Amino acid sequence: MKIPIYVDSDTCISDRLLSKNAFAIATHPLYQQLRSTAASIPHPAHCYTMAKPSGSVCNLDCTYCFYLEKEKLYPDRQTHWRMNDATLVRYIEQQIDAQQGQEVVFSWQGGEPTLLGIAFYERAFAIQQAYVQGKNKHIVNTFQTNGIKINDEWARLFAQHQVLVGISIDGPRALHDRYRVKRNGLPSFDLVIAGIEALKRHGVGFNTLTVVNNVNAEHPIEVYEFLLSIGSEFLQFIPLVERSLQPSMCAATAASAAELSLVLPDAHHAEVTSWSVGAEQFGTFMNQIFDLWVQRDVGEVFVQLFDSTLASHLGYPALICSHGAYCGSNFALEANGDIYACDHYVYPEHYFGNVHSTTLNTIKNSVENRAFGLAKQVFLSEKCQRCRWRFACQGGCPKHRFVFGDNEINATHFLCPSYVDFFSHTAPKMREMAALLVCGKPANLVMNSALITNQNTIK
């Protein structure tokens, strides 16, 4: 039976748009291969959905952005790029209904989510509160932005609704502006800093997301100290790894090609892009930051990878999905309601459906979703299975597993050398912090021994 679609007039999602761009469900071979095994896995209790209300539309033109080219999946994107009220309502209601626990997280990303305007989010927050009444649920909103449109009005909105804000910034001016430029090619650094200052004026806490690329990876301490200087206490460092079918072409030229040029790990004849961080470079970058952090900033500054690694040493699940044992239930929601297996798997082969014709709860419980999650372990290389750091690494994000060793059937992660280096380098202090916490003592006591060790090294 055809489900009617009710929309506002100015941003209509037509039947034509949905049918023209609809993909077959989960066509990648892994779904059929793992179907019977996945069917025996219990249904997940919750799901995380990264909503992209502007789709891939953004007011920056970052050289390294893997999402800008997703507009090729939607030929009508230039005229129908905004999430309309009908899709917004369905997403909010379905996200709440899909959670078995009390906490419901709404994650707004892009593209650039501020392009929807303040009124869009005022409606979204009102819809959330109206629908959650009497359901014993707690709403949390997170908002990842490039920061260039953030002003006092936006900051007041975030403060009023206790939104957790993430700012994308790659370091001090020269490092940030190397790749993060506006659509006209001009730098964006000053606008980002102005946005951060607006957040501070209104008491809005923020964390920073730094894409570690081939350039800023050479300046770990400079990047770290800069992020602290602007007031960030919660830091995410995301290693940039992308492969292209056309590595010799610049990003702008590649983006005009007929097909997606940034490819899945099972694609052939692809090469790592020039702006990606090196296979060993990321480990060196994180190790140098760790050495400073463990001497000075434990308990005051929180680095996501450090927190996740410490959790693994304590026997808890990783705090970063890329180092979790399984994938799955971390969906990407496009502006028209399309759902994909993951933000890094917005490809037709990993399309899961649309909120106008199914529900997030149905997708969450589907065999396809469970198969996608299971694949991370099933296709783990023998090298990873034998690795002493498997408990903390779990082979990394499957999208970046494309390096084949001798006689290996399954590929290892491009950054395997970095992860081995990082987990080996940080293990002594991680174990020490874990022991402190088990004894009921604060982890920051590790700084005393770290300082003594450093002084002895100097002597």
Tab-separated table of C-alpha atoms in Angstrom:
chain	number	residue	atom	x	y	z
A	1	MET	CA	0.000	0.000	0.000
A	2	LYS	CA	1.303	3.417	-0.916
A	3	ILE	CA	1.893	5.666	2.088
A	4	PRO	CA	0.766	9.290	1.564
A	5	ILE	CA	3.354	12.008	2.036
A	6	TYR	CA	2.233	15.292	3.566
A	7	VAL	CA	4.687	18.149	3.185
A	8	ASP	CA	4.925	21.908	3.339
A	9	SER	CA	4.634	23.604	-0.028
A	10	ASP	CA	8.020	25.293	-0.299
A	11	THR	CA	10.212	22.215	0.243
A	12	CYS	CA	8.050	19.428	-1.154
A	13	ILE	CA	9.402	15.899	-1.322
A	14	SER	CA	7.470	14.591	-4.288
A	15	ASP	CA	6.533	11.026	-5.055
A	16	ARG	CA	8.702	11.458	-8.125
A	17	LEU	CA	11.761	12.371	-6.067
A	18	LEU	CA	11.367	9.404	-3.760
A	19	SER	CA	10.700	6.894	-6.519
A	20	LYS	CA	13.306	8.236	-8.937
A	21	ASN	CA	16.142	8.052	-6.421
A	22	ALA	CA	15.007	5.025	-4.423
A	23	PHE	CA	17.615	2.264	-4.262
A	24	ALA	CA	17.092	-1.432	-3.710
A	25	ILE	CA	17.528	-2.398	-0.067
A	26	ALA	CA	20.982	-3.545	1.050
A	27	THR	CA	22.406	-4.903	-2.194
A	28	HIS	CA	25.995	-5.367	-1.038
A	29	PRO	CA	26.907	-9.091	-1.030
A	30	LEU	CA	27.611	-9.112	2.713
A	31	TYR	CA	23.897	-8.857	3.517
A	32	GLN	CA	23.026	-12.076	1.725
A	33	GLN	CA	26.188	-13.816	2.895
A	34	LEU	CA	25.520	-13.122	6.588
A	35	ARG	CA	21.742	-13.188	6.524
A	36	SER	CA	21.178	-16.528	8.240
A	37	THR	CA	23.777	-15.880	10.948
A	38	ALA	CA	22.521	-12.358	11.589
A	39	ALA	CA	18.943	-13.600	12.002
A	40	SER	CA	19.952	-15.342	15.234
A	41	ILE	CA	21.378	-12.168	16.799
A	42	PRO	CA	19.066	-10.414	19.318
A	43	HIS	CA	17.470	-7.133	18.305
A	44	PRO	CA	19.467	-4.048	19.338
A	45	ALA	CA	18.087	-2.057	22.271
A	46	HIS	CA	18.672	1.332	20.715
A	47	CYS	CA	20.032	3.105	17.658
A	48	TYR	CA	21.998	6.236	16.937
A	49	THR	CA	20.941	8.278	13.918
A	50	MET	CA	23.056	11.035	12.426
A	51	ALA	CA	20.521	13.386	10.842
A	52	LYS	CA	21.606	15.468	7.866
A	53	PRO	CA	18.767	17.968	7.379
A	54	SER	CA	20.714	19.786	4.657
A	55	GLY	CA	21.969	16.555	3.104
A	56	SER	CA	25.421	17.187	1.679
A	57	VAL	CA	24.785	20.915	1.144
A	58	CYS	CA	27.374	23.021	2.956
A	59	ASN	CA	28.666	26.601	3.062
A	60	LEU	CA	32.263	25.368	3.091
A	61	ASP	CA	34.104	23.556	0.336
A	62	CYS	CA	36.656	21.576	2.318
A	63	THR	CA	39.122	19.897	0.012
A	64	TYR	CA	38.988	16.633	1.907
A	65	CYS	CA	35.243	16.387	2.580
A	66	PHE	CA	33.923	12.923	1.741
A	67	TYR	CA	30.280	13.992	1.948
A	68	LEU	CA	30.028	16.828	-0.555
A	69	GLU	CA	29.982	14.444	-3.477
A	70	LYS	CA	26.963	12.574	-2.077
A	71	GLU	CA	24.837	15.109	-3.957
A	72	LYS	CA	25.359	12.846	-6.979
A	73	LEU	CA	23.023	10.329	-5.362
A	74	TYR	CA	20.235	12.911	-5.477
A	75	PRO	CA	19.892	14.691	-8.839
A	76	ASP	CA	17.203	17.037	-7.446
A	77	ARG	CA	19.383	18.085	-4.507
A	78	GLN	CA	19.946	21.619	-5.794
A	79	THR	CA	16.224	22.419	-5.597
A	80	HIS	CA	15.071	20.015	-2.867
A	81	TRP	CA	17.873	20.010	-0.314
A	82	ARG	CA	16.055	20.978	2.890
A	83	MET	CA	14.458	18.461	5.227
A	84	ASN	CA	10.767	19.343	5.321
A	85	ASP	CA	8.381	19.196	8.253
A	86	ALA	CA	6.864	15.858	7.254
A	87	THR	CA	10.272	14.160	7.291
A	88	LEU	CA	11.274	16.008	10.455
A	89	VAL	CA	8.194	14.779	12.321
A	90	ARG	CA	8.656	11.203	11.157
A	91	TYR	CA	12.311	11.208	12.114
A	92	ILE	CA	11.695	12.598	15.599
A	93	GLU	CA	8.813	10.276	16.404
A	94	GLN	CA	10.618	7.238	15.031
A	95	GLN	CA	13.898	8.022	16.791
A	96	ILE	CA	12.065	8.245	20.128
A	97	ASP	CA	10.073	5.056	19.499
A	98	ALA	CA	13.195	3.091	18.512
A	99	GLN	CA	14.889	3.481	21.916
A	100	GLN	CA	14.274	0.989	24.709
A	101	GLY	CA	16.152	3.091	27.261
A	102	GLN	CA	15.229	6.464	28.722
A	103	GLU	CA	17.797	8.582	26.869
A	104	VAL	CA	17.088	9.589	23.271
A	105	VAL	CA	19.913	11.297	21.378
A	106	PHE	CA	19.300	13.487	18.340
A	107	SER	CA	22.445	14.191	16.365
A	108	TRP	CA	22.304	17.035	13.845
A	109	GLN	CA	25.061	17.126	11.217
A	110	GLY	CA	25.528	17.751	7.548
A	111	GLY	CA	26.559	19.118	5.208
A	112	GLU	CA	26.104	22.097	7.454
A	113	PRO	CA	23.065	21.952	9.769
A	114	THR	CA	22.913	25.713	10.438
A	115	LEU	CA	21.790	26.241	6.826
A	116	LEU	CA	18.298	25.142	7.902
A	117	GLY	CA	17.967	28.239	10.097
A	118	ILE	CA	17.021	28.710	13.729
A	119	ALA	CA	13.272	28.319	13.132
A	120	PHE	CA	13.796	24.754	11.888
A	121	TYR	CA	15.408	23.702	15.163
A	122	GLU	CA	12.869	25.573	17.272
A	123	ARG	CA	10.235	23.435	15.534
A	124	ALA	CA	12.336	20.310	16.001
A	125	PHE	CA	12.796	20.874	19.741
A	126	ALA	CA	9.089	21.645	20.163
A	127	ILE	CA	8.110	18.460	18.284
A	128	GLN	CA	10.470	16.438	20.468
A	129	GLN	CA	8.986	17.743	23.697
A	130	ALA	CA	5.410	17.317	22.507
A	131	TYR	CA	5.936	13.724	21.421
A	132	VAL	CA	7.949	12.658	24.453
A	133	GLN	CA	5.290	13.734	26.957
A	134	GLY	CA	4.335	10.838	29.219
A	135	LYS	CA	6.934	8.480	27.712
A	136	ASN	CA	9.557	8.693	30.500
A	137	LYS	CA	12.245	9.699	28.018
A	138	HIS	CA	15.087	12.192	28.261
A	139	ILE	CA	15.995	14.125	25.108
A	140	VAL	CA	19.601	15.047	24.286
A	141	ASN	CA	20.467	17.136	21.222
A	142	THR	CA	23.961	17.258	19.739
A	143	PHE	CA	24.958	19.604	16.942
A	144	GLN	CA	28.099	19.303	14.817
A	145	THR	CA	28.858	22.501	12.892
A	146	ASN	CA	31.668	24.230	11.040
A	147	GLY	CA	30.820	27.229	13.222
A	148	ILE	CA	30.888	29.972	10.615
A	149	LYS	CA	27.217	30.945	11.009
A	150	ILE	CA	27.165	30.770	14.808
A	151	ASN	CA	26.226	34.126	16.350
A	152	ASP	CA	24.500	35.318	19.533
A	153	GLU	CA	21.093	34.154	18.305
A	154	TRP	CA	22.307	30.648	17.627
A	155	ALA	CA	24.173	30.583	20.944
A	156	ARG	CA	21.014	31.601	22.811
A	157	LEU	CA	19.130	28.754	21.147
A	158	PHE	CA	21.791	26.234	22.143
A	159	ALA	CA	21.889	27.565	25.703
A	160	GLN	CA	18.105	27.494	26.076
A	161	HIS	CA	17.852	23.881	24.939
A	162	GLN	CA	21.141	22.641	26.444
A	163	VAL	CA	22.441	21.517	23.063
A	164	LEU	CA	25.844	19.821	23.038
A	165	VAL	CA	27.799	21.644	20.332
A	166	GLY	CA	30.738	20.293	18.368
A	167	ILE	CA	32.936	22.701	16.404
A	168	SER	CA	34.983	21.463	13.466
A	169	ILE	CA	38.389	23.126	13.555
A	170	ASP	CA	41.708	21.738	12.352
A	171	GLY	CA	44.141	23.792	14.405
A	172	PRO	CA	45.547	27.336	14.275
A	173	ARG	CA	44.913	29.576	11.287
A	174	ALA	CA	47.450	28.234	8.794
A	175	LEU	CA	46.623	24.585	9.488
A	176	HIS	CA	42.854	25.108	9.579
A	177	ASP	CA	42.692	27.158	6.392
A	178	ARG	CA	44.825	24.706	4.439
A	179	TYR	CA	41.750	22.642	3.573
A	180	ARG	CA	38.723	24.216	5.309
A	181	VAL	CA	37.794	27.025	2.926
A	182	LYS	CA	34.535	28.697	1.941
A	183	ARG	CA	32.720	28.089	-1.323
A	184	ASN	CA	34.533	31.072	-2.837
A	185	GLY	CA	37.915	29.699	-1.784
A	186	LEU	CA	38.448	32.205	1.029
A	187	PRO	CA	39.628	31.076	4.475
A	188	SER	CA	37.134	30.263	7.233
A	189	PHE	CA	39.272	30.473	10.381
A	190	ASP	CA	38.187	33.924	11.610
A	191	LEU	CA	34.508	33.070	11.214
A	192	VAL	CA	34.935	29.863	13.222
A	193	ILE	CA	36.693	31.718	16.037
A	194	ALA	CA	33.911	34.325	16.053
A	195	GLY	CA	31.377	31.517	16.397
A	196	ILE	CA	33.278	30.029	19.326
A	197	GLU	CA	33.359	33.419	21.044
A	198	ALA	CA	29.569	33.677	20.659
A	199	LEU	CA	29.163	30.298	22.346
A	200	LYS	CA	31.382	31.434	25.215
A	201	ARG	CA	29.394	34.635	25.719
A	202	HIS	CA	26.288	32.566	26.347
A	203	GLY	CA	27.904	29.860	28.425
A	204	VAL	CA	27.480	27.148	25.806
A	205	GLY	CA	29.949	24.330	26.274
A	206	PHE	CA	31.507	22.902	23.153
A	207	ASN	CA	33.873	20.206	22.045
A	208	THR	CA	36.163	20.265	19.049
A	209	LEU	CA	36.436	17.847	16.149
A	210	THR	CA	39.770	17.989	14.383
A	211	VAL	CA	40.329	16.141	11.124
A	212	VAL	CA	43.903	14.876	11.207
A	213	ASN	CA	45.249	15.185	7.674
A	214	ASN	CA	48.628	15.012	5.985
A	215	VAL	CA	49.451	18.620	6.946
A	216	ASN	CA	48.328	19.225	10.534
A	217	ALA	CA	49.520	15.747	11.520
A	218	GLU	CA	53.040	17.180	11.378
A	219	HIS	CA	52.207	19.644	14.194
A	220	PRO	CA	50.590	17.650	17.046
A	221	ILE	CA	51.609	19.831	19.991
A	222	GLU	CA	50.797	23.052	18.157
A	223	VAL	CA	47.335	21.724	17.321
A	224	TYR	CA	46.706	20.422	20.849
A	225	GLU	CA	47.845	23.601	22.615
A	226	PHE	CA	45.793	25.723	20.238
A	227	LEU	CA	42.612	23.755	20.916
A	228	LEU	CA	43.110	24.197	24.641
A	229	SER	CA	43.770	27.908	24.166
A	230	ILE	CA	40.349	28.452	22.569
A	231	GLY	CA	38.626	26.745	25.488
A	232	SER	CA	38.118	23.194	24.286
A	233	GLU	CA	38.217	20.575	27.026
A	234	PHE	CA	36.741	17.716	24.972
A	235	LEU	CA	38.759	16.851	21.882
A	236	GLN	CA	38.072	14.470	19.009
A	237	PHE	CA	40.837	13.685	16.551
A	238	ILE	CA	39.467	12.003	13.437
A	239	PRO	CA	42.057	10.477	11.097
A	240	LEU	CA	41.416	11.382	7.474
A	241	VAL	CA	41.572	8.328	5.228
A	242	GLU	CA	39.905	8.422	1.826
A	243	ARG	CA	40.545	6.619	-1.438
A	244	SER	CA	39.655	7.904	-4.854
A	245	LEU	CA	39.217	6.315	-8.252
A	246	GLN	CA	40.846	9.444	-9.677
A	247	PRO	CA	43.694	10.285	-7.294
A	248	SER	CA	45.494	12.580	-9.732
A	249	MET	CA	42.504	14.883	-10.065
A	250	CYS	CA	41.830	17.738	-7.713
A	251	ALA	CA	38.730	17.469	-5.521
A	252	ALA	CA	36.765	19.952	-7.603
A	253	THR	CA	37.392	18.044	-10.834
A	254	ALA	CA	36.680	14.677	-9.261
A	255	ALA	CA	33.393	15.985	-7.888
A	256	SER	CA	32.124	16.570	-11.416
A	257	ALA	CA	32.528	12.956	-12.481
A	258	ALA	CA	29.477	10.821	-13.174
A	259	GLU	CA	30.119	8.397	-10.301
A	260	LEU	CA	31.170	8.732	-6.681
A	261	SER	CA	34.941	9.071	-6.787
A	262	LEU	CA	35.510	8.318	-3.086
A	263	VAL	CA	35.039	4.609	-2.811
A	264	LEU	CA	34.225	1.669	-0.558
A	265	PRO	CA	37.049	-0.557	0.733
A	266	ASP	CA	36.208	-3.386	-1.667
A	267	ALA	CA	36.660	-1.134	-4.711
A	268	HIS	CA	39.583	-1.936	-7.007
A	269	HIS	CA	42.013	0.467	-8.707
A	270	ALA	CA	41.697	3.144	-6.026
A	271	GLU	CA	44.464	5.049	-4.272
A	272	VAL	CA	44.698	6.936	-1.008
A	273	THR	CA	44.139	10.664	-1.529
A	274	SER	CA	47.038	13.059	-1.074
A	275	TRP	CA	45.372	14.828	1.847
A	276	SER	CA	44.890	11.640	3.884
A	277	VAL	CA	47.010	11.152	6.991
A	278	GLY	CA	49.887	8.725	6.559
A	279	ALA	CA	49.681	5.103	7.683
A	280	GLU	CA	52.231	5.755	10.462
A	281	GLN	CA	51.709	9.508	10.765
A	282	PHE	CA	48.510	9.352	12.826
A	283	GLY	CA	50.128	7.200	15.508
A	284	THR	CA	53.032	9.606	15.906
A	285	PHE	CA	50.589	12.521	16.113
A	286	MET	CA	48.510	10.909	18.881
A	287	ASN	CA	51.548	9.656	20.814
A	288	GLN	CA	53.062	13.120	21.092
A	289	ILE	CA	49.788	14.571	22.320
A	290	PHE	CA	49.385	11.704	24.785
A	291	ASP	CA	52.832	12.282	26.269
A	292	LEU	CA	51.969	15.898	27.052
A	293	TRP	CA	48.446	15.089	28.223
A	294	VAL	CA	49.530	12.336	30.623
A	295	GLN	CA	52.069	14.662	32.241
A	296	ARG	CA	49.819	17.690	32.620
A	297	ASP	CA	46.151	17.428	31.652
A	298	VAL	CA	44.599	14.175	32.913
A	299	GLY	CA	41.228	14.930	34.498
A	300	GLU	CA	41.114	18.409	32.977
A	301	VAL	CA	41.180	17.672	29.248
A	302	PHE	CA	39.340	14.742	27.698
A	303	VAL	CA	40.573	13.259	24.433
A	304	GLN	CA	38.106	10.799	22.928
A	305	LEU	CA	40.685	8.251	21.778
A	306	PHE	CA	42.414	8.303	25.171
A	307	ASP	CA	39.110	7.832	27.012
A	308	SER	CA	38.121	4.984	24.711
A	309	THR	CA	41.465	3.221	25.114
A	310	LEU	CA	41.297	3.542	28.897
A	311	ALA	CA	37.774	2.092	28.864
A	312	SER	CA	39.086	-0.903	26.912
A	313	HIS	CA	41.856	-1.452	29.455
A	314	LEU	CA	39.160	-1.502	32.143
A	315	GLY	CA	37.207	-4.134	30.251
A	316	TYR	CA	34.456	-1.808	29.022
A	317	PRO	CA	33.319	-1.379	25.414
A	318	ALA	CA	35.180	1.171	23.338
A	319	LEU	CA	33.718	4.677	23.340
A	320	ILE	CA	34.418	5.145	19.610
A	321	CYS	CA	32.406	3.158	17.099
A	322	SER	CA	35.467	2.509	14.925
A	323	HIS	CA	37.025	0.553	17.807
A	324	GLY	CA	33.867	-1.215	18.914
A	325	ALA	CA	33.615	-4.951	18.428
A	326	TYR	CA	30.600	-4.603	16.146
A	327	CYS	CA	29.084	-1.999	13.854
A	328	GLY	CA	25.388	-1.476	13.237
A	329	SER	CA	22.575	0.726	14.538
A	330	ASN	CA	24.546	3.895	13.745
A	331	PHE	CA	22.501	5.206	10.858
A	332	ALA	CA	22.789	8.196	8.552
A	333	LEU	CA	19.530	9.994	7.735
A	334	GLU	CA	19.427	12.002	4.517
A	335	ALA	CA	17.271	15.123	4.113
A	336	ASN	CA	14.539	13.259	2.230
A	337	GLY	CA	14.299	10.520	4.882
A	338	ASP	CA	16.603	7.952	3.285
A	339	ILE	CA	18.449	5.768	5.796
A	340	TYR	CA	21.913	4.298	5.250
A	341	ALA	CA	23.839	1.784	7.322
A	342	CYS	CA	26.358	4.370	8.503
A	343	ASP	CA	27.607	7.891	7.810
A	344	HIS	CA	30.671	6.357	6.134
A	345	TYR	CA	28.530	3.985	4.081
A	346	VAL	CA	26.205	6.358	2.258
A	347	TYR	CA	26.366	4.313	-0.901
A	348	PRO	CA	23.456	2.682	-2.771
A	349	GLU	CA	24.717	-0.769	-1.740
A	350	HIS	CA	24.093	0.121	1.913
A	351	TYR	CA	20.699	1.819	1.605
A	352	PHE	CA	18.253	0.606	4.288
A	353	GLY	CA	15.002	2.388	3.409
A	354	ASN	CA	13.134	5.651	3.967
A	355	VAL	CA	11.244	6.897	7.028
A	356	HIS	CA	8.222	7.600	4.829
A	357	SER	CA	7.823	3.925	3.967
A	358	THR	CA	9.278	2.148	7.015
A	359	THR	CA	10.425	3.037	10.548
A	360	LEU	CA	13.763	3.385	12.285
A	361	ASN	CA	12.690	0.690	14.728
A	362	THR	CA	12.006	-1.714	11.864
A	363	ILE	CA	15.380	-0.890	10.304
A	364	LYS	CA	17.125	-1.201	13.666
A	365	ASN	CA	15.671	-4.686	14.157
A	366	SER	CA	16.209	-5.775	10.549
A	367	VAL	CA	18.424	-8.662	9.547
A	368	GLU	CA	20.278	-6.236	7.267
A	369	ASN	CA	21.279	-3.981	10.152
A	370	ARG	CA	22.422	-6.921	12.237
A	371	ALA	CA	24.353	-8.338	9.285
A	372	PHE	CA	26.137	-5.033	8.765
A	373	GLY	CA	27.132	-5.004	12.422
A	374	LEU	CA	28.279	-8.612	12.377
A	375	ALA	CA	30.447	-8.123	9.282
A	376	LYS	CA	33.046	-6.202	11.266
A	377	GLN	CA	34.006	-9.353	13.186
A	378	VAL	CA	33.313	-11.929	10.487
A	379	PHE	CA	35.703	-10.251	8.042
A	380	LEU	CA	38.416	-9.487	10.589
A	381	SER	CA	41.812	-10.415	9.168
A	382	GLU	CA	43.912	-13.191	10.695
A	383	LYS	CA	46.507	-10.563	11.559
A	384	CYS	CA	43.913	-8.652	13.601
A	385	GLN	CA	42.637	-11.812	15.255
A	386	ARG	CA	46.150	-12.571	16.520
A	387	CYS	CA	46.976	-8.982	17.499
A	388	ARG	CA	47.604	-8.231	21.169
A	389	TRP	CA	45.709	-4.945	20.780
A	390	ARG	CA	42.540	-6.446	19.367
A	391	PHE	CA	40.697	-5.738	22.642
A	392	ALA	CA	41.195	-1.982	22.126
A	393	CYS	CA	41.249	-1.728	18.333
A	394	GLN	CA	38.908	-4.413	16.919
A	395	GLY	CA	40.368	-3.837	13.486
A	396	GLY	CA	39.229	-0.223	13.187
A	397	CYS	CA	36.514	1.132	10.898
A	398	PRO	CA	35.723	-1.421	8.154
A	399	LYS	CA	35.636	1.349	5.555
A	400	HIS	CA	39.376	1.771	5.957
A	401	ARG	CA	40.279	-1.907	5.759
A	402	PHE	CA	41.812	-2.224	2.326
A	403	VAL	CA	45.406	-3.366	2.901
A	404	PHE	CA	46.006	-7.036	2.122
A	405	GLY	CA	48.910	-8.940	3.626
A	406	ASP	CA	50.500	-12.041	2.148
A	407	ASN	CA	47.975	-14.877	1.917
A	408	GLU	CA	45.351	-12.794	3.749
A	409	ILE	CA	41.746	-13.235	2.648
A	410	ASN	CA	40.527	-10.210	4.603
A	411	ALA	CA	42.139	-6.785	4.565
A	412	THR	CA	43.611	-4.889	7.493
A	413	HIS	CA	43.132	-1.225	8.326
A	414	PHE	CA	45.226	1.341	6.467
A	415	LEU	CA	46.215	2.848	9.828
A	416	CYS	CA	47.196	-0.466	11.406
A	417	PRO	CA	50.819	0.715	11.871
A	418	SER	CA	49.544	3.824	13.658
A	419	TYR	CA	47.186	1.926	15.938
A	420	VAL	CA	49.825	-0.643	16.901
A	421	ASP	CA	52.216	2.205	17.646
A	422	PHE	CA	49.645	4.136	19.676
A	423	PHE	CA	48.307	1.228	21.733
A	424	SER	CA	51.858	0.014	22.438
A	425	HIS	CA	53.147	3.458	23.362
A	426	THR	CA	50.274	4.346	25.697
A	427	ALA	CA	49.798	0.922	27.319
A	428	PRO	CA	52.000	1.428	30.425
A	429	LYS	CA	50.237	4.619	31.466
A	430	MET	CA	46.830	3.264	30.462
A	431	ARG	CA	47.386	0.265	32.722
A	432	GLU	CA	48.513	2.544	35.524
A	433	MET	CA	45.403	4.716	35.205
A	434	ALA	CA	43.188	1.642	35.043
A	435	ALA	CA	44.763	0.300	38.248
A	436	LEU	CA	44.187	3.632	39.990
A	437	LEU	CA	40.518	3.673	39.007
A	438	VAL	CA	40.000	0.065	40.104
A	439	CYS	CA	41.395	1.020	43.514
A	440	GLY	CA	38.977	3.928	43.735
A	441	LYS	CA	41.628	6.564	43.134
A	442	PRO	CA	41.524	9.332	40.499
A	443	ALA	CA	43.288	8.660	37.224
A	444	ASN	CA	45.054	12.017	37.383
A	445	LEU	CA	47.434	10.590	39.988
A	446	VAL	CA	49.214	9.102	36.996
A	447	MET	CA	50.623	12.562	36.352
A	448	ASN	CA	52.847	12.244	39.428
A	449	SER	CA	54.599	9.163	38.060
A	450	ALA	CA	54.613	10.608	34.558
A	451	LEU	CA	56.376	13.713	35.836
A	452	ILE	CA	58.934	11.644	37.750
A	453	THR	CA	59.578	9.471	34.694
A	454	ASN	CA	60.017	12.554	32.528
A	455	GLN	CA	62.430	14.150	34.981
A	456	ASN	CA	64.500	10.975	35.170
A	457	THR	CA	64.618	10.847	31.401
A	458	ILE	CA	65.912	14.425	31.304
A	459	LYS	CA	68.636	13.591	33.820
